[in-house]
């Protein structure tokens, strides 16, 4: 029966080409606009570590003085060196990472390459395993390397291609300014989206090119950047002792019980530091998981969310127009439908026939909308925004495009199909 209804729909399209084209165009415009913005929102609000994000947490403490104190306010996003090291060495979590951002000058050994600067990440050993970082060659360093301030480094695949032609460079020396570090690992392609572990360097920034043990970076006085907040008139001259928050701390807690226990530990630690005189504010701790952290930081730009709502509003307008066009189209076929009723066709079969026709129109609109969405995403990628290069249509959004087009067209066809089925056959036969 479906094949018969499909054949009737194609015949109807041939008789009313202009009207059919208008309906397909209306749906295509609405689908194209909504799927462009929805794809961008989907890309920006995704889970950077599916299956593991619920076990990763950001501990927050409040070591600041009483200046600008507000009861119930949020503690700093980052931690001081003293607190970071205390929490790191306590080993109360399954894994923990303490880190900050930097910039280093690479001195290539090749004569045809000039020195250049790259972004760096100064971190501790658990970084690679905790964040599921893929390695092309070699491995990360160990906690012993952290303690010994080992002169080791991990580089990205792109930097390895530039310096060593893509060959396994483990064991080779990487010259950073006046210091030589032995390469122990090379990352495979890796760009978490968003750049969750350090949002201060850019919510959708690319991965750093060089990874160095945090203690080594401090020992070699490698260039540091990123956000920092000091109080009490102190500056960043002696960051290991200064009252400044500048380090990102992440912990892995593999169960909800462990998360509850760790939060209780944070409260005890804060109270202990108050007793020692380091903390003066009342105990104020937070422990958000990865997705909760992204939500707290409002990572998804508000303009993208607004554009998505506006695009779906435009889709609604397109559907309203499609309803009017379908109603006009179906009512013009009152005679044909009346004859089918007189020959024994039920209202249900007529209703199904017209919905199949609506679905075919939706399929055509989906194809057109997909083309427009590809063009819209290409336009997004031309923008200077940090997230622009991420705007691509994946398989799930491709399927969503067609499902949305089919669903929208069928919904738009419900009223016109129902109205057309109410035609009295006798009146139509008499008029003919």
Tab-separated table of C-alpha atoms in Angstrom:
chain	number	residue	atom	x	y	z
A	1	UNK	CA	0.000	0.000	0.000
A	2	UNK	CA	2.855	2.338	0.803
A	3	UNK	CA	4.198	1.957	-2.732
A	4	UNK	CA	0.801	2.917	-4.127
A	5	UNK	CA	0.618	5.994	-1.901
A	6	UNK	CA	4.146	6.922	-2.954
A	7	UNK	CA	3.154	6.669	-6.616
A	8	UNK	CA	0.103	8.909	-5.993
A	9	UNK	CA	2.352	11.446	-4.231
A	10	UNK	CA	4.782	11.601	-7.178
A	11	UNK	CA	1.884	12.111	-9.603
A	12	UNK	CA	0.571	14.915	-7.417
A	13	UNK	CA	3.979	16.620	-7.388
A	14	UNK	CA	4.107	16.572	-11.191
A	15	UNK	CA	0.708	18.256	-11.406
A	16	UNK	CA	1.665	21.013	-8.931
A	17	UNK	CA	5.392	21.515	-9.429
A	18	UNK	CA	5.494	25.150	-8.296
A	19	UNK	CA	3.510	24.538	-5.115
A	20	UNK	CA	5.577	21.451	-4.294
A	21	UNK	CA	8.798	23.379	-4.855
A	22	UNK	CA	7.622	26.137	-2.487
A	23	UNK	CA	6.881	23.604	0.272
A	24	UNK	CA	10.236	21.849	-0.170
A	25	UNK	CA	12.017	25.214	-0.145
A	26	UNK	CA	10.199	26.375	3.007
A	27	UNK	CA	11.170	23.199	4.886
A	28	UNK	CA	14.727	23.276	3.507
A	29	UNK	CA	15.273	26.855	4.701
A	30	UNK	CA	13.975	26.086	8.186
A	31	UNK	CA	15.922	22.836	8.474
A	32	UNK	CA	19.114	24.385	7.091
A	33	UNK	CA	19.060	27.294	9.547
A	34	UNK	CA	18.107	25.205	12.591
A	35	UNK	CA	20.572	22.397	11.882
A	36	UNK	CA	23.446	24.824	11.342
A	37	UNK	CA	22.980	26.391	14.763
A	38	UNK	CA	22.037	23.102	16.442
A	39	UNK	CA	25.210	21.443	15.106
A	40	UNK	CA	27.358	24.263	16.484
A	41	UNK	CA	25.592	23.973	19.854
A	42	UNK	CA	26.011	20.188	19.769
A	43	UNK	CA	29.739	20.496	19.086
A	44	UNK	CA	30.325	23.117	21.773
A	45	UNK	CA	28.273	21.472	24.522
A	46	UNK	CA	29.537	17.921	24.045
A	47	UNK	CA	31.210	15.723	26.635
A	48	UNK	CA	35.002	15.912	26.067
A	49	UNK	CA	35.579	12.550	27.803
A	50	UNK	CA	32.488	10.349	27.324
A	51	UNK	CA	32.296	7.541	29.850
A	52	UNK	CA	34.865	9.116	32.166
A	53	UNK	CA	33.715	12.686	32.755
A	54	UNK	CA	31.623	11.662	35.780
A	55	UNK	CA	34.787	10.508	37.591
A	56	UNK	CA	36.828	13.699	37.068
A	57	UNK	CA	36.466	16.551	39.554
A	58	UNK	CA	37.777	20.056	40.233
A	59	UNK	CA	38.490	20.717	43.957
A	60	UNK	CA	38.048	24.336	45.057
A	61	UNK	CA	39.311	25.937	48.267
A	62	UNK	CA	39.196	29.510	49.547
A	63	UNK	CA	42.613	30.616	50.874
A	64	UNK	CA	42.036	34.363	50.292
A	65	UNK	CA	42.078	37.102	52.948
A	66	UNK	CA	38.954	38.871	54.208
A	67	UNK	CA	39.136	41.644	51.618
A	68	UNK	CA	35.964	41.618	49.470
A	69	UNK	CA	34.687	38.618	51.404
A	70	UNK	CA	31.087	37.638	50.712
A	71	UNK	CA	29.439	34.816	52.640
A	72	UNK	CA	28.418	31.965	50.351
A	73	UNK	CA	30.525	33.244	47.455
A	74	UNK	CA	32.360	30.949	45.093
A	75	UNK	CA	35.948	29.986	46.004
A	76	UNK	CA	38.719	30.579	43.411
A	77	UNK	CA	38.807	28.355	40.348
A	78	UNK	CA	42.512	27.594	40.882
A	79	UNK	CA	44.764	26.717	43.821
A	80	UNK	CA	47.999	28.011	45.311
A	81	UNK	CA	51.277	26.093	45.010
A	82	UNK	CA	51.194	25.142	48.711
A	83	UNK	CA	47.611	23.823	48.614
A	84	UNK	CA	48.102	22.130	45.263
A	85	UNK	CA	51.185	20.284	46.453
A	86	UNK	CA	49.576	19.347	49.780
A	87	UNK	CA	46.523	17.863	48.066
A	88	UNK	CA	48.649	16.204	45.391
A	89	UNK	CA	50.951	14.501	47.899
A	90	UNK	CA	48.115	13.409	50.161
A	91	UNK	CA	47.063	10.949	47.420
A	92	UNK	CA	43.447	10.903	48.637
A	93	UNK	CA	42.145	10.517	45.061
A	94	UNK	CA	42.577	7.626	42.639
A	95	UNK	CA	44.600	9.977	40.445
A	96	UNK	CA	45.421	13.676	40.643
A	97	UNK	CA	46.939	16.271	38.341
A	98	UNK	CA	48.392	19.704	39.149
A	99	UNK	CA	49.306	21.940	36.236
A	100	UNK	CA	49.554	25.335	34.597
A	101	UNK	CA	50.090	26.797	31.139
A	102	UNK	CA	53.274	28.172	29.615
A	103	UNK	CA	55.079	29.284	26.484
A	104	UNK	CA	58.468	27.951	25.459
A	105	UNK	CA	60.999	28.815	22.766
A	106	UNK	CA	61.916	25.791	20.650
A	107	UNK	CA	65.443	25.768	19.220
A	108	UNK	CA	65.401	23.350	16.238
A	109	UNK	CA	68.544	21.405	15.475
A	110	UNK	CA	67.841	21.737	11.733
A	111	UNK	CA	69.567	24.702	10.121
A	112	UNK	CA	66.595	25.366	7.852
A	113	UNK	CA	64.245	26.053	10.767
A	114	UNK	CA	64.270	29.262	12.794
A	115	UNK	CA	63.519	29.222	16.542
A	116	UNK	CA	59.817	29.538	17.326
A	117	UNK	CA	57.470	29.693	20.290
A	118	UNK	CA	54.853	27.082	21.161
A	119	UNK	CA	52.282	26.685	23.927
A	120	UNK	CA	53.305	24.349	26.716
A	121	UNK	CA	51.632	22.495	29.558
A	122	UNK	CA	53.527	22.078	32.833
A	123	UNK	CA	51.861	19.181	34.592
A	124	UNK	CA	52.290	16.107	36.746
A	125	UNK	CA	52.616	12.488	35.673
A	126	UNK	CA	48.960	11.381	35.867
A	127	UNK	CA	47.901	13.840	33.145
A	128	UNK	CA	48.159	11.386	30.244
A	129	UNK	CA	46.415	8.428	31.840
A	130	UNK	CA	43.816	10.458	33.703
A	131	UNK	CA	42.634	12.326	30.603
A	132	UNK	CA	42.960	9.355	28.207
A	133	UNK	CA	45.572	11.151	26.110
A	134	UNK	CA	46.520	8.958	23.097
A	135	UNK	CA	50.230	8.343	22.530
A	136	UNK	CA	51.708	7.661	19.101
A	137	UNK	CA	55.227	6.881	20.338
A	138	UNK	CA	56.691	6.287	23.759
A	139	UNK	CA	54.921	7.086	27.028
A	140	UNK	CA	54.476	9.784	29.619
A	141	UNK	CA	56.820	10.298	32.542
A	142	UNK	CA	56.487	8.858	36.062
A	143	UNK	CA	55.817	10.327	39.494
A	144	UNK	CA	59.512	9.678	40.251
A	145	UNK	CA	60.377	11.978	37.337
A	146	UNK	CA	58.180	14.641	38.951
A	147	UNK	CA	60.009	14.272	42.267
A	148	UNK	CA	63.439	14.317	40.601
A	149	UNK	CA	62.645	17.281	38.339
A	150	UNK	CA	63.621	15.100	35.394
A	151	UNK	CA	64.593	16.794	32.112
A	152	UNK	CA	61.951	15.017	30.027
A	153	UNK	CA	59.169	16.123	27.706
A	154	UNK	CA	56.249	14.840	25.647
A	155	UNK	CA	55.468	16.562	22.354
A	156	UNK	CA	52.525	16.532	19.985
A	157	UNK	CA	52.356	14.766	16.664
A	158	UNK	CA	52.357	18.067	14.755
A	159	UNK	CA	55.541	19.274	16.484
A	160	UNK	CA	57.117	15.859	15.929
A	161	UNK	CA	56.294	16.103	12.220
A	162	UNK	CA	57.859	19.561	12.070
A	163	UNK	CA	61.059	18.712	13.942
A	164	UNK	CA	61.627	15.035	13.118
A	165	UNK	CA	59.670	14.398	9.926
A	166	UNK	CA	57.122	12.200	11.682
A	167	UNK	CA	59.652	9.583	12.826
A	168	UNK	CA	59.724	8.117	16.326
A	169	UNK	CA	61.584	10.844	18.212
A	170	UNK	CA	61.621	9.221	21.650
A	171	UNK	CA	65.119	9.492	23.069
A	172	UNK	CA	65.899	12.586	21.000
A	173	UNK	CA	66.689	15.923	22.639
A	174	UNK	CA	64.324	18.882	22.543
A	175	UNK	CA	66.015	22.228	23.044
A	176	UNK	CA	63.825	24.709	24.947
A	177	UNK	CA	65.772	27.938	25.183
A	178	UNK	CA	68.988	27.098	26.997
A	179	UNK	CA	67.696	23.771	28.341
A	180	UNK	CA	67.726	20.351	26.698
A	181	UNK	CA	64.975	17.849	27.505
A	182	UNK	CA	64.779	14.221	26.437
A	183	UNK	CA	61.612	13.319	24.528
A	184	UNK	CA	59.885	10.322	26.154
A	185	UNK	CA	56.599	10.382	24.268
A	186	UNK	CA	54.741	11.734	21.242
A	187	UNK	CA	51.004	12.378	21.377
A	188	UNK	CA	48.696	11.172	18.669
A	189	UNK	CA	46.084	13.617	17.359
A	190	UNK	CA	44.259	14.945	20.423
A	191	UNK	CA	42.066	18.005	20.819
A	192	UNK	CA	39.539	17.699	23.651
A	193	UNK	CA	36.485	19.795	23.004
A	194	UNK	CA	36.131	21.959	24.969
A	195	UNK	CA	39.624	22.555	26.389
A	196	UNK	CA	38.166	21.538	29.764
A	197	UNK	CA	41.309	21.103	31.876
A	198	UNK	CA	42.302	24.785	31.571
A	199	UNK	CA	39.494	27.029	30.341
A	200	UNK	CA	41.535	30.156	31.122
A	201	UNK	CA	43.678	29.550	28.022
A	202	UNK	CA	40.557	29.386	25.833
A	203	UNK	CA	37.415	27.279	26.086
A	204	UNK	CA	38.029	25.797	22.631
A	205	UNK	CA	41.781	26.224	22.354
A	206	UNK	CA	43.931	23.614	20.655
A	207	UNK	CA	46.124	21.276	22.668
A	208	UNK	CA	49.548	22.507	23.750
A	209	UNK	CA	52.577	21.314	21.755
A	210	UNK	CA	54.987	20.555	24.604
A	211	UNK	CA	54.307	18.856	27.955
A	212	UNK	CA	56.906	19.165	30.721
A	213	UNK	CA	56.880	18.059	34.391
A	214	UNK	CA	55.633	20.936	36.547
A	215	UNK	CA	58.598	20.728	38.924
A	216	UNK	CA	61.020	20.723	35.986
A	217	UNK	CA	59.385	23.805	34.492
A	218	UNK	CA	59.714	25.662	37.786
A	219	UNK	CA	63.328	24.516	38.215
A	220	UNK	CA	64.249	25.681	34.677
A	221	UNK	CA	62.187	28.875	35.049
A	222	UNK	CA	60.315	28.193	31.805
A	223	UNK	CA	57.908	30.892	30.698
A	224	UNK	CA	54.509	30.753	32.412
A	225	UNK	CA	51.230	32.270	31.286
A	226	UNK	CA	47.562	31.856	32.088
A	227	UNK	CA	45.375	33.413	34.749
A	228	UNK	CA	46.553	34.232	38.250
A	229	UNK	CA	45.042	35.986	41.263
A	230	UNK	CA	47.148	37.323	44.139
A	231	UNK	CA	46.077	39.169	47.286
A	232	UNK	CA	47.649	41.042	50.153
A	233	UNK	CA	49.899	43.093	47.895
A	234	UNK	CA	51.919	40.081	46.767
A	235	UNK	CA	53.122	39.487	43.206
A	236	UNK	CA	54.217	36.455	41.217
A	237	UNK	CA	57.915	36.791	42.096
A	238	UNK	CA	57.902	33.775	44.421
A	239	UNK	CA	54.911	31.719	43.365
A	240	UNK	CA	55.839	28.703	45.494
A	241	UNK	CA	55.216	30.749	48.650
A	242	UNK	CA	53.128	33.708	47.467
A	243	UNK	CA	49.379	33.849	48.256
A	244	UNK	CA	48.389	33.466	44.612
A	245	UNK	CA	46.028	31.011	42.933
A	246	UNK	CA	47.493	29.993	39.577
A	247	UNK	CA	47.421	26.194	39.305
A	248	UNK	CA	44.668	23.918	38.009
A	249	UNK	CA	43.964	20.865	40.158
A	250	UNK	CA	41.982	17.870	38.911
A	251	UNK	CA	41.276	14.607	40.714
A	252	UNK	CA	39.846	11.282	39.595
A	253	UNK	CA	37.375	9.642	41.965
A	254	UNK	CA	35.992	6.380	40.621
A	255	UNK	CA	32.814	6.194	42.723
A	256	UNK	CA	30.265	8.490	44.324
A	257	UNK	CA	31.367	7.300	47.783
A	258	UNK	CA	34.950	8.313	47.023
A	259	UNK	CA	33.727	11.716	45.807
A	260	UNK	CA	31.779	12.264	49.044
A	261	UNK	CA	34.792	11.182	51.114
A	262	UNK	CA	37.131	13.492	49.184
A	263	UNK	CA	34.822	16.476	49.648
A	264	UNK	CA	34.801	15.786	53.370
A	265	UNK	CA	38.598	15.653	53.259
A	266	UNK	CA	38.642	19.086	51.582
A	267	UNK	CA	36.556	20.474	54.435
A	268	UNK	CA	38.915	18.993	57.034
A	269	UNK	CA	41.923	20.312	55.125
A	270	UNK	CA	40.411	23.804	54.984
A	271	UNK	CA	39.718	23.752	58.727
A	272	UNK	CA	43.249	22.517	59.391
A	273	UNK	CA	44.700	25.408	57.401
A	274	UNK	CA	42.529	27.821	59.403
A	275	UNK	CA	44.021	26.384	62.589
A	276	UNK	CA	47.515	26.912	61.148
A	277	UNK	CA	46.635	30.533	60.321
A	278	UNK	CA	46.921	30.200	56.522
A	279	UNK	CA	43.175	30.403	55.863
A	280	UNK	CA	41.143	33.199	57.443
A	281	UNK	CA	37.812	32.811	55.684
A	282	UNK	CA	35.212	30.289	56.866
A	283	UNK	CA	35.571	26.855	55.256
A	284	UNK	CA	34.264	27.082	51.709
A	285	UNK	CA	34.901	24.149	49.379
A	286	UNK	CA	33.397	22.851	46.140
A	287	UNK	CA	33.857	19.600	44.200
A	288	UNK	CA	32.277	19.698	40.740
A	289	UNK	CA	32.525	16.925	38.173
A	290	UNK	CA	33.674	17.700	34.632
A	291	UNK	CA	30.263	18.431	33.089
A	292	UNK	CA	29.193	20.374	36.172
A	293	UNK	CA	32.394	22.397	35.875
A	294	UNK	CA	31.699	23.245	32.234
A	295	UNK	CA	28.177	24.288	33.142
A	296	UNK	CA	29.441	26.440	36.031
A	297	UNK	CA	31.953	28.112	33.725
A	298	UNK	CA	29.227	28.796	31.093
A	299	UNK	CA	31.494	27.366	28.411
A	300	UNK	CA	28.894	27.456	25.618
A	301	UNK	CA	28.737	31.058	24.284
A	302	UNK	CA	25.381	32.711	25.011
A	303	UNK	CA	25.131	34.006	21.437
A	304	UNK	CA	25.196	30.414	20.115
A	305	UNK	CA	22.306	29.453	22.392
A	306	UNK	CA	20.345	32.531	21.299
A	307	UNK	CA	20.989	31.814	17.636
A	308	UNK	CA	19.729	28.252	18.107
A	309	UNK	CA	16.456	29.467	19.599
A	310	UNK	CA	16.040	32.030	16.824
A	311	UNK	CA	16.736	29.385	14.165
A	312	UNK	CA	14.077	27.065	15.568
A	313	UNK	CA	11.698	30.014	15.682
A	314	UNK	CA	12.394	30.503	11.987
A	315	UNK	CA	11.731	26.784	11.420
A	316	UNK	CA	8.361	27.189	13.138
A	317	UNK	CA	7.501	30.076	10.806
A	318	UNK	CA	8.483	27.929	7.822
A	319	UNK	CA	6.262	25.104	9.075
A	320	UNK	CA	3.290	27.436	9.489
A	321	UNK	CA	3.729	28.523	5.887
A	322	UNK	CA	4.052	24.881	4.834
A	323	UNK	CA	0.771	24.073	6.595
A	324	UNK	CA	-0.964	26.786	4.562
A	325	UNK	CA	0.544	25.547	1.298
A	326	UNK	CA	-0.351	21.930	2.045
A	327	UNK	CA	-3.904	22.908	2.979
A	328	UNK	CA	-4.302	24.762	-0.315
A	329	UNK	CA	-2.794	21.832	-2.228
A	330	UNK	CA	-4.934	19.147	-0.600
A	331	UNK	CA	-8.164	21.137	-0.862
A	332	UNK	CA	-7.576	21.667	-4.582
A	333	UNK	CA	-7.737	17.884	-4.888
A	334	UNK	CA	-11.128	17.644	-3.219
A	335	UNK	CA	-12.672	16.083	-6.327
A	336	UNK	CA	-10.043	13.367	-6.577
A	337	UNK	CA	-10.313	12.573	-2.879
A	338	UNK	CA	-14.114	12.546	-3.058
A	339	UNK	CA	-14.038	9.983	-5.868
A	340	UNK	CA	-11.710	7.741	-3.825
A	341	UNK	CA	-14.088	7.960	-0.881
A	342	UNK	CA	-17.054	7.108	-3.125
A	343	UNK	CA	-15.166	4.077	-4.424
A	344	UNK	CA	-14.767	2.747	-0.914
A	345	UNK	CA	-11.577	4.275	0.432
A	346	UNK	CA	-11.782	4.963	4.160
A	347	UNK	CA	-10.857	8.230	5.838
A	348	UNK	CA	-7.921	6.401	7.421
A	349	UNK	CA	-6.498	5.349	4.031
A	350	UNK	CA	-6.895	8.893	2.653
A	351	UNK	CA	-5.216	10.276	5.756
A	352	UNK	CA	-2.302	7.840	5.353
A	353	UNK	CA	-1.991	8.724	1.651
A	354	UNK	CA	-1.711	12.432	2.396
A	355	UNK	CA	0.775	11.880	5.235
A	356	UNK	CA	2.998	9.837	2.894
A	357	UNK	CA	2.894	12.781	0.512
A	358	UNK	CA	3.860	15.102	3.384
A	359	UNK	CA	6.729	12.778	4.319
A	360	UNK	CA	8.082	12.789	0.751
A	361	UNK	CA	7.987	16.583	0.796
A	362	UNK	CA	9.865	16.450	4.116
A	363	UNK	CA	12.467	14.139	2.621
A	364	UNK	CA	13.043	16.617	-0.207
A	365	UNK	CA	13.224	19.438	2.340
A	366	UNK	CA	15.699	17.410	4.399
A	367	UNK	CA	18.018	16.969	1.425
A	368	UNK	CA	17.787	20.674	0.642
A	369	UNK	CA	18.236	21.537	4.324
A	370	UNK	CA	21.304	19.328	4.507
A	371	UNK	CA	22.899	21.200	1.604
A	372	UNK	CA	22.080	24.523	3.277
A	373	UNK	CA	23.438	23.239	6.616
A	374	UNK	CA	26.740	22.243	4.994
A	375	UNK	CA	26.963	25.723	3.495
A	376	UNK	CA	26.025	27.357	6.822
A	377	UNK	CA	28.686	25.386	8.705
A	378	UNK	CA	31.247	26.329	6.076
A	379	UNK	CA	30.343	29.972	6.739
A	380	UNK	CA	30.773	29.392	10.492
A	381	UNK	CA	34.259	27.939	9.900
A	382	UNK	CA	35.286	31.185	8.179
A	383	UNK	CA	34.660	33.163	11.366
A	384	UNK	CA	37.591	34.150	13.627
A	385	UNK	CA	36.023	32.459	16.691
A	386	UNK	CA	38.125	29.867	18.529
A	387	UNK	CA	35.423	27.245	18.040
A	388	UNK	CA	34.846	27.925	14.326
A	389	UNK	CA	37.041	25.073	13.067
A	390	UNK	CA	35.023	22.576	15.121
A	391	UNK	CA	31.776	23.193	13.207
A	392	UNK	CA	31.306	19.934	11.301
A	393	UNK	CA	28.249	17.753	10.762
A	394	UNK	CA	28.794	14.318	12.314
A	395	UNK	CA	26.738	11.184	11.671
A	396	UNK	CA	24.371	11.778	14.579
A	397	UNK	CA	23.539	15.296	13.368
A	398	UNK	CA	23.169	14.017	9.802
A	399	UNK	CA	20.535	11.550	10.993
A	400	UNK	CA	18.906	14.272	13.097
A	401	UNK	CA	18.576	16.448	9.994
A	402	UNK	CA	16.471	13.897	8.145
A	403	UNK	CA	14.448	12.908	11.205
A	404	UNK	CA	13.682	16.551	11.944
A	405	UNK	CA	12.693	17.214	8.331
A	406	UNK	CA	10.440	14.142	8.180
A	407	UNK	CA	8.911	14.828	11.574
A	408	UNK	CA	8.339	18.502	10.823
A	409	UNK	CA	6.701	17.808	7.463
A	410	UNK	CA	4.448	15.085	8.884
A	411	UNK	CA	3.390	17.375	11.741
A	412	UNK	CA	2.765	20.154	9.217
A	413	UNK	CA	0.644	17.751	7.143
A	414	UNK	CA	-1.598	16.560	9.993
A	415	UNK	CA	-4.072	19.459	9.882
A	416	UNK	CA	-4.306	19.709	6.071
A	417	UNK	CA	-4.681	15.895	5.785
A	418	UNK	CA	-7.362	15.780	8.480
A	419	UNK	CA	-9.220	18.703	6.893
A	420	UNK	CA	-9.114	17.094	3.452
A	421	UNK	CA	-10.505	13.832	4.854
A	422	UNK	CA	-13.637	15.627	6.076
A	423	UNK	CA	-14.791	16.241	2.490
A	424	UNK	CA	-18.268	14.871	1.793
A	425	UNK	CA	-18.022	12.550	-1.250
A	426	UNK	CA	-21.561	13.214	-2.442
A	427	UNK	CA	-20.993	16.941	-2.731
A	428	UNK	CA	-17.822	16.458	-4.731
A	429	UNK	CA	-19.425	13.929	-7.101
A	430	UNK	CA	-22.397	16.243	-7.615
A	431	UNK	CA	-20.157	19.248	-8.350
A	432	UNK	CA	-18.199	17.170	-10.872
